Short mmCIF file of C-alpha atoms in Angstrom, two decimals:
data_model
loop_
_atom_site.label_atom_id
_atom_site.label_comp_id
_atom_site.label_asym_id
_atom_site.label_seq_id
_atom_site.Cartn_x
_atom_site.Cartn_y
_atom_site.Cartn_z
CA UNK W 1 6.28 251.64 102.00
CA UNK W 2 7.58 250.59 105.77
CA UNK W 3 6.43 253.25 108.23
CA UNK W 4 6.89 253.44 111.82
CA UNK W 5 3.65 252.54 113.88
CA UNK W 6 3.43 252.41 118.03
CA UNK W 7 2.64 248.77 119.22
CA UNK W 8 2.04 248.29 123.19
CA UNK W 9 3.89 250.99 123.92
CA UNK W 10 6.90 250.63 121.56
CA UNK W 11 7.42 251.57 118.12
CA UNK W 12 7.35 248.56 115.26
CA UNK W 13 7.67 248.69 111.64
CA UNK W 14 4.28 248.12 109.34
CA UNK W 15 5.05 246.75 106.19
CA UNK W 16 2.86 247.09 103.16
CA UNK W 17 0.55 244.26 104.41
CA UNK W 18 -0.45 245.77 106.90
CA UNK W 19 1.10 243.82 109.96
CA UNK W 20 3.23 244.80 112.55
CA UNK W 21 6.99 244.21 112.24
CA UNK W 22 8.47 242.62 115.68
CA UNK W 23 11.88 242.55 116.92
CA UNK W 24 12.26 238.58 115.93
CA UNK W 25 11.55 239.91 112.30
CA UNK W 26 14.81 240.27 110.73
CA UNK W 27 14.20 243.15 108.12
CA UNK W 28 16.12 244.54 105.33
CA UNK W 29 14.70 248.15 104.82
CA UNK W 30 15.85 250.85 102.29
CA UNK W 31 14.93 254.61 101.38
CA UNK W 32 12.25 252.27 98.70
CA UNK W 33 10.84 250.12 101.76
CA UNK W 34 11.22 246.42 102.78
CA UNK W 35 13.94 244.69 100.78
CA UNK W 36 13.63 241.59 102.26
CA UNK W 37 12.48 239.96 105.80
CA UNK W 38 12.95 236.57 107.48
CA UNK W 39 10.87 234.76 107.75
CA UNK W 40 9.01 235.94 104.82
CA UNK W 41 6.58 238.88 105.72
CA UNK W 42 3.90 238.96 102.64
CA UNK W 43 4.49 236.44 99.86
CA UNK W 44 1.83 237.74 97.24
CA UNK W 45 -0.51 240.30 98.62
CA UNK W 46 -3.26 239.10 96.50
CA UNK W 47 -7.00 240.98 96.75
CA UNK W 48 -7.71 241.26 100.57
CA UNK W 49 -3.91 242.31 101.60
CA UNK W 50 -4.92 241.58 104.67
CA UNK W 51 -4.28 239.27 107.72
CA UNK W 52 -5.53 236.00 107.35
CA UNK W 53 -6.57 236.98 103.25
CA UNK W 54 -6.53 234.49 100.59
CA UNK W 55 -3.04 235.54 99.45
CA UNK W 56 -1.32 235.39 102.52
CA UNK W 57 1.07 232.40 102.94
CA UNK W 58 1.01 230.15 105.52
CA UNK W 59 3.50 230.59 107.76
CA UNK W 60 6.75 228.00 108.78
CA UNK W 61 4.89 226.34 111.79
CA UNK W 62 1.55 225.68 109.51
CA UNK W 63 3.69 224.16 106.80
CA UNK W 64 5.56 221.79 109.48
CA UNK W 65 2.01 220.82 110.87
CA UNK W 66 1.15 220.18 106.78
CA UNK W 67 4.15 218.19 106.15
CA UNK W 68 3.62 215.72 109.37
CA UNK W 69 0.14 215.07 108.17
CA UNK W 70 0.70 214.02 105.20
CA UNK W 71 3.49 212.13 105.67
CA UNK W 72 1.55 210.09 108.70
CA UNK W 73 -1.26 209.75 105.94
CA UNK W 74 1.11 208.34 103.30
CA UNK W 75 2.80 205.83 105.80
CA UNK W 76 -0.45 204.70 107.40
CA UNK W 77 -1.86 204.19 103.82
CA UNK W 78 1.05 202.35 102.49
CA UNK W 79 1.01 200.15 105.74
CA UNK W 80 -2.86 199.41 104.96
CA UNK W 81 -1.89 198.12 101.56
CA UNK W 82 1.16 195.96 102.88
CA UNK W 83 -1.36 194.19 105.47
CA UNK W 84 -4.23 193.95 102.24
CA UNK W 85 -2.05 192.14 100.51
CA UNK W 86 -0.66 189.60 103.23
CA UNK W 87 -3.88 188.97 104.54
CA UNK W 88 -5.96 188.28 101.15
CA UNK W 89 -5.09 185.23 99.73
CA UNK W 90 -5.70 183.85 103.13
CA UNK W 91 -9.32 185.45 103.31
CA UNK W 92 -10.44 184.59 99.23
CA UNK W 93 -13.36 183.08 100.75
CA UNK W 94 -14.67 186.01 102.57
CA UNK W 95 -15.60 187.12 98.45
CA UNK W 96 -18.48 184.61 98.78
CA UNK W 97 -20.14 185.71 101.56
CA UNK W 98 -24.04 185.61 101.22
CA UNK W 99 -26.21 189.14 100.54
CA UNK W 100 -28.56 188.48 103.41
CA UNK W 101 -28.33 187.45 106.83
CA UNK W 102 -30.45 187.20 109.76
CA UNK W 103 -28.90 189.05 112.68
CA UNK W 104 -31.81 189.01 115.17
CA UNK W 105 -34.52 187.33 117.40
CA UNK W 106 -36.52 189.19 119.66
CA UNK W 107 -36.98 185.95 121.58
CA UNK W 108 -40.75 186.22 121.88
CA UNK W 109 -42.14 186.28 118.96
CA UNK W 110 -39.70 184.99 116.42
CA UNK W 111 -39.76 188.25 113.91
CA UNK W 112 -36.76 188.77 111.90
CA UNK W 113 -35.16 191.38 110.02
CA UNK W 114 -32.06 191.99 107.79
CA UNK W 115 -29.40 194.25 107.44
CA UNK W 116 -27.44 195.12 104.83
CA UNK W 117 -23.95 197.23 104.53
CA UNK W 118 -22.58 197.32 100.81
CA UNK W 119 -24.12 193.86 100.39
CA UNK W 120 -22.36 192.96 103.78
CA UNK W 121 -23.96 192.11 106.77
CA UNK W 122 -23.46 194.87 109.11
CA UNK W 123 -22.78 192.55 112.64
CA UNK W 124 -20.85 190.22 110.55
CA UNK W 125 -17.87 193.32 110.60
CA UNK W 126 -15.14 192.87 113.68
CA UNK W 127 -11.83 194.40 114.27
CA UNK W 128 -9.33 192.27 112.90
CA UNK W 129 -5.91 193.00 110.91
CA UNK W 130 -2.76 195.54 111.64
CA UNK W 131 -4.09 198.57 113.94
CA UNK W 132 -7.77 196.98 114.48
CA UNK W 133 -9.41 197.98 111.49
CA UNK W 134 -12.47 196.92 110.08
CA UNK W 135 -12.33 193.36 108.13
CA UNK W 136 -15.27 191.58 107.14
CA UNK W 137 -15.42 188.53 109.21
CA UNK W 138 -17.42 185.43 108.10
CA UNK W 139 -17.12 183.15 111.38
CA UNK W 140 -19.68 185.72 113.60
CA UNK W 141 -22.71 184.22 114.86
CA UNK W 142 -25.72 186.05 115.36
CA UNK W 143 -27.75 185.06 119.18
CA UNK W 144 -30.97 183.76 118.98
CA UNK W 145 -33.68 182.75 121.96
CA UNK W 146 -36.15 180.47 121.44
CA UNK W 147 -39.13 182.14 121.88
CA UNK W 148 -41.12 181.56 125.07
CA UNK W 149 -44.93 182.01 123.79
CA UNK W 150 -44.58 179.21 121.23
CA UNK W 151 -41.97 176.78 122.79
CA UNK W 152 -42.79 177.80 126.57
CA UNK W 153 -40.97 174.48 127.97
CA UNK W 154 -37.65 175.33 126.12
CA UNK W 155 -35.67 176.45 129.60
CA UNK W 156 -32.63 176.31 131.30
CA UNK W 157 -31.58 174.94 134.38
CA UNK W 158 -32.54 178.49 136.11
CA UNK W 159 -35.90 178.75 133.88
CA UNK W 160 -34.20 181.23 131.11
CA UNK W 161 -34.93 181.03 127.32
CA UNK W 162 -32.63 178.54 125.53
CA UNK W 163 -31.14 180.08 122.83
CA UNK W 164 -28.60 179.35 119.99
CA UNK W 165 -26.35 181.01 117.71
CA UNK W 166 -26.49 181.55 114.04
CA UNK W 167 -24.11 182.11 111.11
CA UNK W 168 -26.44 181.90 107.62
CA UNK W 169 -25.88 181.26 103.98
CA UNK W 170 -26.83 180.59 100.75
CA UNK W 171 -26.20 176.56 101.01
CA UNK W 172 -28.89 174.11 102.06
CA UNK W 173 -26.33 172.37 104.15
CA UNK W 174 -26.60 172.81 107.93
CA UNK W 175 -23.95 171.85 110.49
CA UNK W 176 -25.76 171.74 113.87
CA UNK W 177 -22.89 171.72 117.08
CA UNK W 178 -23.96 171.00 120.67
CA UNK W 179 -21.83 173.03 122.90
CA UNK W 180 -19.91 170.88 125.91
CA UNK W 181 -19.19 171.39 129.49
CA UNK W 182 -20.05 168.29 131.68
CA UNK W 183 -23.04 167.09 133.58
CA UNK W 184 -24.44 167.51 136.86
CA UNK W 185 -25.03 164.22 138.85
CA UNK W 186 -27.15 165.79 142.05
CA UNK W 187 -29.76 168.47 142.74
CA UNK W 188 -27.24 171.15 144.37
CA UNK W 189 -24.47 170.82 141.46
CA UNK W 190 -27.37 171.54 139.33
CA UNK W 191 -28.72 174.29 141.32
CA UNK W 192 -25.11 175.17 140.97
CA UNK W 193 -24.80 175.38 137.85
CA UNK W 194 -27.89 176.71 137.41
CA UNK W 195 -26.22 179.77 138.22
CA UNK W 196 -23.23 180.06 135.63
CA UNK W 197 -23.47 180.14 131.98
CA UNK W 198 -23.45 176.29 131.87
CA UNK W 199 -27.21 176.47 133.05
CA UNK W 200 -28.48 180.09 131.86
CA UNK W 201 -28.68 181.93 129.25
CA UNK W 202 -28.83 185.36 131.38
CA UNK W 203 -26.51 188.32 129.65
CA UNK W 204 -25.92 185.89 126.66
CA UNK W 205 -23.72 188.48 124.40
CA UNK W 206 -25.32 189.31 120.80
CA UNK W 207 -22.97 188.21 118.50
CA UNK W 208 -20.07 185.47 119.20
CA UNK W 209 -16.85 184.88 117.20
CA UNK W 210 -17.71 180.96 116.57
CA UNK W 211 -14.07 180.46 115.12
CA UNK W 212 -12.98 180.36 118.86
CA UNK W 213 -14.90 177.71 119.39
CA UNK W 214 -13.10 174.83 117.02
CA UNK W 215 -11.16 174.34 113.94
CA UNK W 216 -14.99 173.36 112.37
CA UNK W 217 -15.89 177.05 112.67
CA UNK W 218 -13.42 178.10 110.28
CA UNK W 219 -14.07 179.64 107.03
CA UNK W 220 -10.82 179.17 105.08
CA UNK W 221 -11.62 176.40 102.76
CA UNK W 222 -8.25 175.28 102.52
CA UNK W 223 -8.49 174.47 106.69
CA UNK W 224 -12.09 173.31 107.15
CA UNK W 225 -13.11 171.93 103.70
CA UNK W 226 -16.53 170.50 103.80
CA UNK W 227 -18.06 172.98 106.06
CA UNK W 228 -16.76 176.22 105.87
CA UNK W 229 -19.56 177.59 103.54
CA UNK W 230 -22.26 175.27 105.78
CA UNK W 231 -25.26 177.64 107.96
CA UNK W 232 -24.02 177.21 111.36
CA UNK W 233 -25.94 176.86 114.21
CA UNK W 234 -24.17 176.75 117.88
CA UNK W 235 -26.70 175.81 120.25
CA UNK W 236 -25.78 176.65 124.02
CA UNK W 237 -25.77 173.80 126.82
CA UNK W 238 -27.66 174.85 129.64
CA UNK W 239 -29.67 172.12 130.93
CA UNK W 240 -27.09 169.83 132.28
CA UNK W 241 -27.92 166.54 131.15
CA UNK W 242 -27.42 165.86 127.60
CA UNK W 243 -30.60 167.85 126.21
CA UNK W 244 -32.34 164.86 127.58
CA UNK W 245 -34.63 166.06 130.74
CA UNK W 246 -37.99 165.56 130.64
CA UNK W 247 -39.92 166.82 133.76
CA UNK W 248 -42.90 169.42 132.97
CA UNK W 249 -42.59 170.83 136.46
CA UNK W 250 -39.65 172.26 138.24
CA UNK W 251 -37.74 170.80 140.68
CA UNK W 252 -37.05 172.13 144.48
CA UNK W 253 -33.82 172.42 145.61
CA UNK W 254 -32.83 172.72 149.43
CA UNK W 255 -29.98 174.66 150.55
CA UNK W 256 -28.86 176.08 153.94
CA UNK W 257 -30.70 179.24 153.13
CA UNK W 258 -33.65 178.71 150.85
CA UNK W 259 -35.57 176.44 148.82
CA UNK W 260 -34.61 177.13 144.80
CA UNK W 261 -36.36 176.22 141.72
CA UNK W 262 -34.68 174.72 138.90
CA UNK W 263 -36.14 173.29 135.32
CA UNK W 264 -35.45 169.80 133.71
CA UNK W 265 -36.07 170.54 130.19
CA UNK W 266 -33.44 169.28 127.65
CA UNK W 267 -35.57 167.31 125.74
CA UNK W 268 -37.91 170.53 124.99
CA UNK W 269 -34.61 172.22 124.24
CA UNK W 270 -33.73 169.87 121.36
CA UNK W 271 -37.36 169.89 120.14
CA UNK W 272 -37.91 173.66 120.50
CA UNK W 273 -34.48 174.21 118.28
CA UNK W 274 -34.81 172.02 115.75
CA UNK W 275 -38.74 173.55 115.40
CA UNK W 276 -38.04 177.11 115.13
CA UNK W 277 -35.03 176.63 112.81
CA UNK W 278 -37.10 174.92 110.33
CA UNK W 279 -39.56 177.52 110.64
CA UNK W 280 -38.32 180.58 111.22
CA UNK W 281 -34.79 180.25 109.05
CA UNK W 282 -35.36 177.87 106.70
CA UNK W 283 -33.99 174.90 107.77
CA UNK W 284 -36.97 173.46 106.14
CA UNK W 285 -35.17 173.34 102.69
CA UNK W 286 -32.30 171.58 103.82
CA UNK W 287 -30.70 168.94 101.89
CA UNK W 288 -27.81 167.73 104.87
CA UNK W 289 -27.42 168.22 108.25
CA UNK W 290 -24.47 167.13 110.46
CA UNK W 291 -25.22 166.77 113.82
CA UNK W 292 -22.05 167.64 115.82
CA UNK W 293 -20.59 168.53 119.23
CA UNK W 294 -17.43 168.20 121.69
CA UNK W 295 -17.44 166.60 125.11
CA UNK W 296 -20.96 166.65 126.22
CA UNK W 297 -21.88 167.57 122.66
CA UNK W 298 -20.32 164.78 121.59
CA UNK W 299 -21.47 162.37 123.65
CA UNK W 300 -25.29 163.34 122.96
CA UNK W 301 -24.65 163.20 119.68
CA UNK W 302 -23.91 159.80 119.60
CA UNK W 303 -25.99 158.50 122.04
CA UNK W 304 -28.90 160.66 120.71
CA UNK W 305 -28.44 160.68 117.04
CA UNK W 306 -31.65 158.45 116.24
CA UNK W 307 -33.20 160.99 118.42
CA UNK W 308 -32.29 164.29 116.32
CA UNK W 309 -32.74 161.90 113.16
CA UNK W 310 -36.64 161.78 113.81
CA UNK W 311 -36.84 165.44 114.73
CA UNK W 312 -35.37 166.24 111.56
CA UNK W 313 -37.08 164.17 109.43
CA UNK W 314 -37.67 166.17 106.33
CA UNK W 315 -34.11 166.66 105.85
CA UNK W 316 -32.90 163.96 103.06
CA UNK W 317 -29.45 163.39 104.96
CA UNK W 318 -28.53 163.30 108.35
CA UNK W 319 -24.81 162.70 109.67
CA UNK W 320 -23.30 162.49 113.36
CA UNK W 321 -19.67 163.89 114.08
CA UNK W 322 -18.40 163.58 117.40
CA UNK W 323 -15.18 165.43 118.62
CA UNK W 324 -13.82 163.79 122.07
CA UNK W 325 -17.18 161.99 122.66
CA UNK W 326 -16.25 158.35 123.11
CA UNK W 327 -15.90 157.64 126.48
CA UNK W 328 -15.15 154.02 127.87
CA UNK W 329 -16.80 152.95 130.96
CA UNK W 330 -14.41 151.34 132.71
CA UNK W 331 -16.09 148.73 135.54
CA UNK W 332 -19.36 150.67 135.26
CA UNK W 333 -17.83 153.70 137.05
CA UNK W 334 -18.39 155.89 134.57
CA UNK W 335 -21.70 154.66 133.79
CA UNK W 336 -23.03 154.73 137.34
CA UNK W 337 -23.30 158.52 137.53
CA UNK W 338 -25.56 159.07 134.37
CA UNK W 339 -28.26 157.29 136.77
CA UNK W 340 -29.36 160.56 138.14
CA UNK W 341 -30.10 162.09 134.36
CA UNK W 342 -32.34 158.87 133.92
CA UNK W 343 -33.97 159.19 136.86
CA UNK W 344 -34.71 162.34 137.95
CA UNK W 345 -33.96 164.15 134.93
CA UNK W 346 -36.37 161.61 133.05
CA UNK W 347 -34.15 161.02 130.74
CA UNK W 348 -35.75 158.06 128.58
CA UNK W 349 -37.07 159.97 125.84
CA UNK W 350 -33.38 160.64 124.82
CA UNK W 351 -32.18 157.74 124.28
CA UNK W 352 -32.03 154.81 121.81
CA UNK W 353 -35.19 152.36 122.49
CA UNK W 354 -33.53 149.44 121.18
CA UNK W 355 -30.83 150.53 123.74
CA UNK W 356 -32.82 150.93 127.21
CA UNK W 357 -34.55 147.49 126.08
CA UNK W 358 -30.98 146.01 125.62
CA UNK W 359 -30.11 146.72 129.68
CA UNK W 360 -33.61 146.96 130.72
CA UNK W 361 -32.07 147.04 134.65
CA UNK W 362 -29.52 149.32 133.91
CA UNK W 363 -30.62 151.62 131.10
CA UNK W 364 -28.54 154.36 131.67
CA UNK W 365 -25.59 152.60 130.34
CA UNK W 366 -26.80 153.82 127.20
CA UNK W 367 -25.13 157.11 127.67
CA UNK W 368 -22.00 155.28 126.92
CA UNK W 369 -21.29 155.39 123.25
CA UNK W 370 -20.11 151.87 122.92
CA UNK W 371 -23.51 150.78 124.24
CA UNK W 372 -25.69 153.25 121.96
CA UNK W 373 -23.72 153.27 118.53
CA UNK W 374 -24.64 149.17 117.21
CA UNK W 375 -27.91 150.97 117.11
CA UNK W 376 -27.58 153.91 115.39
CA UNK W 377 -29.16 154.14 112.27
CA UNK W 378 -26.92 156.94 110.48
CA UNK W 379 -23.33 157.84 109.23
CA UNK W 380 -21.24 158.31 111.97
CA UNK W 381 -17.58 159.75 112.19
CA UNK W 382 -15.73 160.40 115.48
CA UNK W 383 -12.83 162.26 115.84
CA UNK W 384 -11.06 161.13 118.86
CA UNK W 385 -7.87 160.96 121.28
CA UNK W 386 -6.92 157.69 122.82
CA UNK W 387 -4.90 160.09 125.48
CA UNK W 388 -7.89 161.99 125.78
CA UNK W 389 -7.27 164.48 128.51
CA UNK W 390 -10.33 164.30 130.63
CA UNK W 391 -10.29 160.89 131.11
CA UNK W 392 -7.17 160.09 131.92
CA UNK W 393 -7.19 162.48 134.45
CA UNK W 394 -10.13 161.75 135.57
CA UNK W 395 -9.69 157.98 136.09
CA UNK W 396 -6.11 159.17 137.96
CA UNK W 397 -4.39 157.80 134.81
CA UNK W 398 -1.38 160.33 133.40
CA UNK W 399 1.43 157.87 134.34
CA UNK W 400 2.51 155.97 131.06
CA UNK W 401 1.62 152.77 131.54
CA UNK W 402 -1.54 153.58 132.42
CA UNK W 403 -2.20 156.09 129.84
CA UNK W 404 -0.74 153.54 126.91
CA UNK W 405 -2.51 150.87 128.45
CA UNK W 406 -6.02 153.30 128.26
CA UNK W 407 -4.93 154.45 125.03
CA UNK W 408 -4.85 150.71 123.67
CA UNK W 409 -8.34 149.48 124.89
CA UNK W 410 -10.55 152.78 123.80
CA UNK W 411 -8.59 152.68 119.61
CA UNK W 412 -9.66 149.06 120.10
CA UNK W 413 -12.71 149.88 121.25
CA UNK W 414 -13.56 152.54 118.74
CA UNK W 415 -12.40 150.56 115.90
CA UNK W 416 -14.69 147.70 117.25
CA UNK W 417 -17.80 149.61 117.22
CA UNK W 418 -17.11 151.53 114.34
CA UNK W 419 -16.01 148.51 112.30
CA UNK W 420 -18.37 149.94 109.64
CA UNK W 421 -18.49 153.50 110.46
CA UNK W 422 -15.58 156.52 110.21
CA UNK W 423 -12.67 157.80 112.52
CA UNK W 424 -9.78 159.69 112.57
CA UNK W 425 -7.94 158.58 116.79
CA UNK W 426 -4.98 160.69 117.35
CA UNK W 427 -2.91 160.93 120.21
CA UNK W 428 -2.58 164.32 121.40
CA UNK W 429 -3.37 164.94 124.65
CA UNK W 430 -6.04 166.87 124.48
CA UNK W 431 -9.79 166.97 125.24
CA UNK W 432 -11.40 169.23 122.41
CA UNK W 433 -10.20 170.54 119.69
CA UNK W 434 -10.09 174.27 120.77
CA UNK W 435 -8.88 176.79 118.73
CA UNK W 436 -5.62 174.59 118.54
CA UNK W 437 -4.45 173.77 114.48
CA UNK W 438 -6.19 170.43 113.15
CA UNK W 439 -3.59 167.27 112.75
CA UNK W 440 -2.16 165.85 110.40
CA UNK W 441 -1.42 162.29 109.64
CA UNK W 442 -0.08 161.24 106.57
CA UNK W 443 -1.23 164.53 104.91
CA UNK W 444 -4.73 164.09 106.20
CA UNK W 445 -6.59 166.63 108.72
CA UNK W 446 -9.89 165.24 110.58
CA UNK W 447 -11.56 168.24 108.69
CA UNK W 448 -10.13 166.70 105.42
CA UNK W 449 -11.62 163.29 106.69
CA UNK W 450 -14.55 164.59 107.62
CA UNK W 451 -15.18 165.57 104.14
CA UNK W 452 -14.33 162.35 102.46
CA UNK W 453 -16.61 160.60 104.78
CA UNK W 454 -19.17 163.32 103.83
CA UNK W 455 -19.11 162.03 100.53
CA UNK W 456 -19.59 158.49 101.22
CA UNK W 457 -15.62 157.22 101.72
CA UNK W 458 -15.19 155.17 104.91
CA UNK W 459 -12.01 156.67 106.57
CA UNK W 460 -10.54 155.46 109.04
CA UNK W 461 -7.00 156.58 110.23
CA UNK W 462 -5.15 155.75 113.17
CA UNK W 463 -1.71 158.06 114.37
CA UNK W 464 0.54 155.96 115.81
CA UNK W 465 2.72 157.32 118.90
CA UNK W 466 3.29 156.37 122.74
CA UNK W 467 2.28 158.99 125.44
CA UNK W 468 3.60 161.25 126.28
CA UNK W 469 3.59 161.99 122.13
CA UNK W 470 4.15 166.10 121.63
CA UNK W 471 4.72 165.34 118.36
CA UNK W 472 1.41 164.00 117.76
CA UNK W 473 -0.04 167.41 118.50
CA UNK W 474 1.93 168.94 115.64
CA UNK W 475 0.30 170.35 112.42
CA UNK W 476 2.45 168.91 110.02
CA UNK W 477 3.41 165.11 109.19
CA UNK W 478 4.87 163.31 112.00
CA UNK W 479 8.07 161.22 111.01
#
C-alpha cells in the first residue's frame, strides 16, 4: 500500500519498498496502491525489501554503465584475436624459445641466476603488437660486465667494466658481433670519447632489443636463416682501437683544465670476453662460432680473426663475417692514421704476425683488410657495398665518377683477395646494415648467403648497378 510520508519538508509517496516516491517518479496509484511507476520502482521485492537488497533491480544508469563495459570488453577482445592471428605466422619461431635463460651478472663475481615465467623468460617479455601488449620477444639481450676481481684489466677508455650483451639458447652455435663506431687517432679524441658511450660502459641499460641493431639479430627464420636460433653475444666497443690496446698502465691526458686518466685495454677486453663466456655460460661446449661485426667490428674482425681463432681454441669451427669492413687504403691515407693504435695503443698483439713481419716499417698497414686477409687462416665472408657510405664521403667522393670509379677498384679488390673466400658486394649506399630490410639479388639475401657459406658453399655474388642505384637498396629482385 502507497502512503503519504513527509520528506525535507514536503510530502512524497512510499511505496511498498520502502523508498520515497519523488516528483520525477511518474506514478500510477489506485484505491489498491501503485499500479505502475516509471522508471520501475521495485521489480521483485525479494527477502530484504529493502534499499540496496538482493532483489532490488539495478536501476537505468547502472545498466547503461553494464552495457558499455561489456561491449568495450567484447570489442577489445575481438581486436586481440584479429592482431593474434596477423601477427603469428610471422612469430612461429617464438614457439621454440629455450626454458632457461641467463638474465644477469652482478659484474663482480660472475654468479648467475634464472628466471622463469610459464617456461618464458621473464626479461625476454616487451611491449610489442596493437595497443602495447605483452608479446614474448626472442631478440632481447640480457647486459653483462665482465667482472673486475677476475679480469681486473678488462676496461674502458674511462676505466669502467667492459661488458657485453647476451641472448641464450639451447644450440651450441655462437654468433659473437663486435659493435662499431670509429677510432680515435690522438690522446684528446680519446679522452673524448672516453666520455660517451663509445668509451664507457657507465648507465649501460639492462636489457637491449638486439633486433635494432642488424638484420643478423633477427629471429624469423624465414629473414635471418642460419642464425636466428644461434646464442648471441653483442659485445660493446669502448676502447677505441679495435680491441687491440695493450698498455697495463693508464695514460695521462692534458687538457686546458686538468690532467685525465684514460685506459688502453682492448686486448684484455677480447681476452676477458671470450674467458668468462666459456666459463661462466657455456661457451665451452660450443661446436661453431662466427665471429662478426660492422664498421669497426668489421674491420677487427678481419684483421684480427687469427687472433680470436687462438682465444677460442676449443671451439671445433671458427668463421669471420664482416658487414661494411673492407676498407681500401687509398695512397696510404687511410692507413696512416691507424699509426697511433700501434703505437701508443700497443697495438701488436692484435694483429696478424705474418702481417707486421710482411711491412716490418710500416706495420700498421695491417689494419687494412686487403693487407691482413692472404693470411688468415679461417672461412671468411664479407658482406659489402662498393658505394659504401663512409668512405665515399669521407675521401670527398659522392660525385659519380668518382663514386663508380671507387666502386670499381674496392669489387675488384674484394674479389682479388677473396678469390677463395665468400662475398655478397651490393651497391646501396649505405654503411651498415641497420635495421634496414636485407637485399636481394637474384633471389638471394646476404643472410641467405651467409648460410650457404656456413655450410661449406663458396658464394660469391656481385649486384650490378651504377651510383646513384636506389634500386639496389630495394628488398625485392632488381630488374
Amino acid at each position: 500500500q502507497a502512503v503519504y510520508h513527509r520528506v525535507g519538508g514536503q510530502f512524497a509517496l512510499r511505496h511498498p519498498c520502502h523508498r520515497p516516491i519523488h516528483d520525477r517518479s511518474l506514478v500510477v496509484v489506485s484505491a489498491r496502491g501503485i499500479l505502475a511507476s516509471s522508471p520501475p520502482l521495485c521489480m521483485s521485492q525479494g527477502r530484504s525489501g529493502r534499499r540496496g537488497g538482493k532483489g532490488e533491480a539495478p536501476d537505468h544508469v547502472t545498466r547503461a554503465v553494464i552495457a558499455m563495459l561489456v561491449w568495450a570488453a567484447g570489442t577489445a577482445l575481438f581486436l586481440v584475436l584479429l592482431d593474434v592471428l596477423w601477427h603469428v605466422p610471422r612469430q612461429r619461431q617464438l614457439l621454440k624459445l629455450p626454458d632457461l635463460q641467463e638474465v644477469e651478472d652482478n659484474g663482480t663475481n660472475g654468479t648467475r641466476w634464472v628466471e622463469k615465467f610459464d617456461g618464458w623468460p621473464v626479461q625476454n617479455q616487451q611491449p610489442w603488437g596493437t595497443f602495447g601488449r605483452w608479446r614474448k620477444s626472442r631478440s632481447i639481450g640480457t647486459r653483462h660486465f665482465i667482472p673486475q676481481d677476475k679480469y681486473p684489466l678488462a676496461k674502458c677508455l674511462d676505466g669502467s667494466p667492459a661488458a657485453f650483451y647476451l641472448r641464450r639458447t639451447k644450440s651450441t652455435k655462437w654468433f659473437l658481433f663486435l659493435e662499431g663506431w670509429g677510432f680515435c687517432p690522438t690522446l684528446e679524441e680519446c679522452y673524448e670519447r672516453s666520455r660517451t658511450s663509445h668509451g664507457s660502459t657507465e648507465g649501460e641499460p639492462h636489457h637491449t632489443d638486439l633486433r635494432q641493431k642488424g638484420p643478423y639479430f633477427s629471429s624469423d627464420e624465414m629473414e635471418n636463416p642460419l642464425l636466428h636460433d644461434f646464442n648471441w653475444v653483442f659485445i660493446r666497443y669502448c676502447d677505441g682501437g679495435y680491441f687491440s690496446g695493450d698498455v697495463n698502465q693508464s695514460v695521462e691526458v692534458n687538457t686546458t683544465r686538468k690532467t685525465h686518466q684514460i685506459w688502453f685495454r682492448g686486448r684484455y677486453i677480447r681476452e676477458g670476453v671470450v674467458d668468462h663466456l666459456r666459463r661462466e655460460h657455456h661457451m665451452d661446449e660450443a661446436t661453431d662460432v662466427i665471429l662478426a661485426g660492422c664498421s669497426s667490428g668489421a674491420i677487427t674482425t678481419l684483421v684480427s680473426i687469427n687472433i680470436w681463432r687462438e682465444l677460442m681454441h676449443w671451439v671445433p669451427n671458427v668463421m669471420a663475417f664482416a658487414d661494411s669492413g673492407y676498407f681500401l687504403d687509398l695512397d696510404g691515407d687511410y692507413s696512416y692514421w691507424k699509426r697511433f693504435i700501434w703505437e701508443t695503443q700497443n697495438a701488436s698483439a692484435s694483429v696478424v704476425p705474418e702481417c707486421a713481419r710482411q711491412h716490418a716499417t710500416e706495420p700498421w698497414v695491417c689494419f687494412v683488410a686487403a693487407n691482413s686477409l692472404p693470411h688468415a687462416t679461417v672461412p671468411v665472408f664479407a658482406w659489402q657495398s662498393r658505394f659504401d657510405s663512409n668512405q665515399l664521403t669521407g675521401g670527398d667522393c659522392t660525385r659519380d665518377v668518382c663514386a663508380n670509379q671507387f666502386g670499381s677498384d674496392l669489387e675488384s679488390s674484394i674479389q682479388t683477395v677473396l678469390a677463395r673466400n665468400s662475398y655478397f658486394i651490393d651497391g646501396c649506399y649505405r654503411h651498415c646494415s641497420g635495421d634496414e630490410p636485407p637485399l636481394n639479388v637474384e633471389g638471394v639475401t646476404p643472410l641467405l648467403a651467409l648460410k650457404q657459406w656456413f655450410f661449406n658453399l663458396t658464394v660469391q655474388i656481385v649486384q650490378e648497378g651504377k651510383y646513384p642505384c636506389d634500386r639496389c637498396c630495394s628488398l625485392y629482385e632488381m630488374t
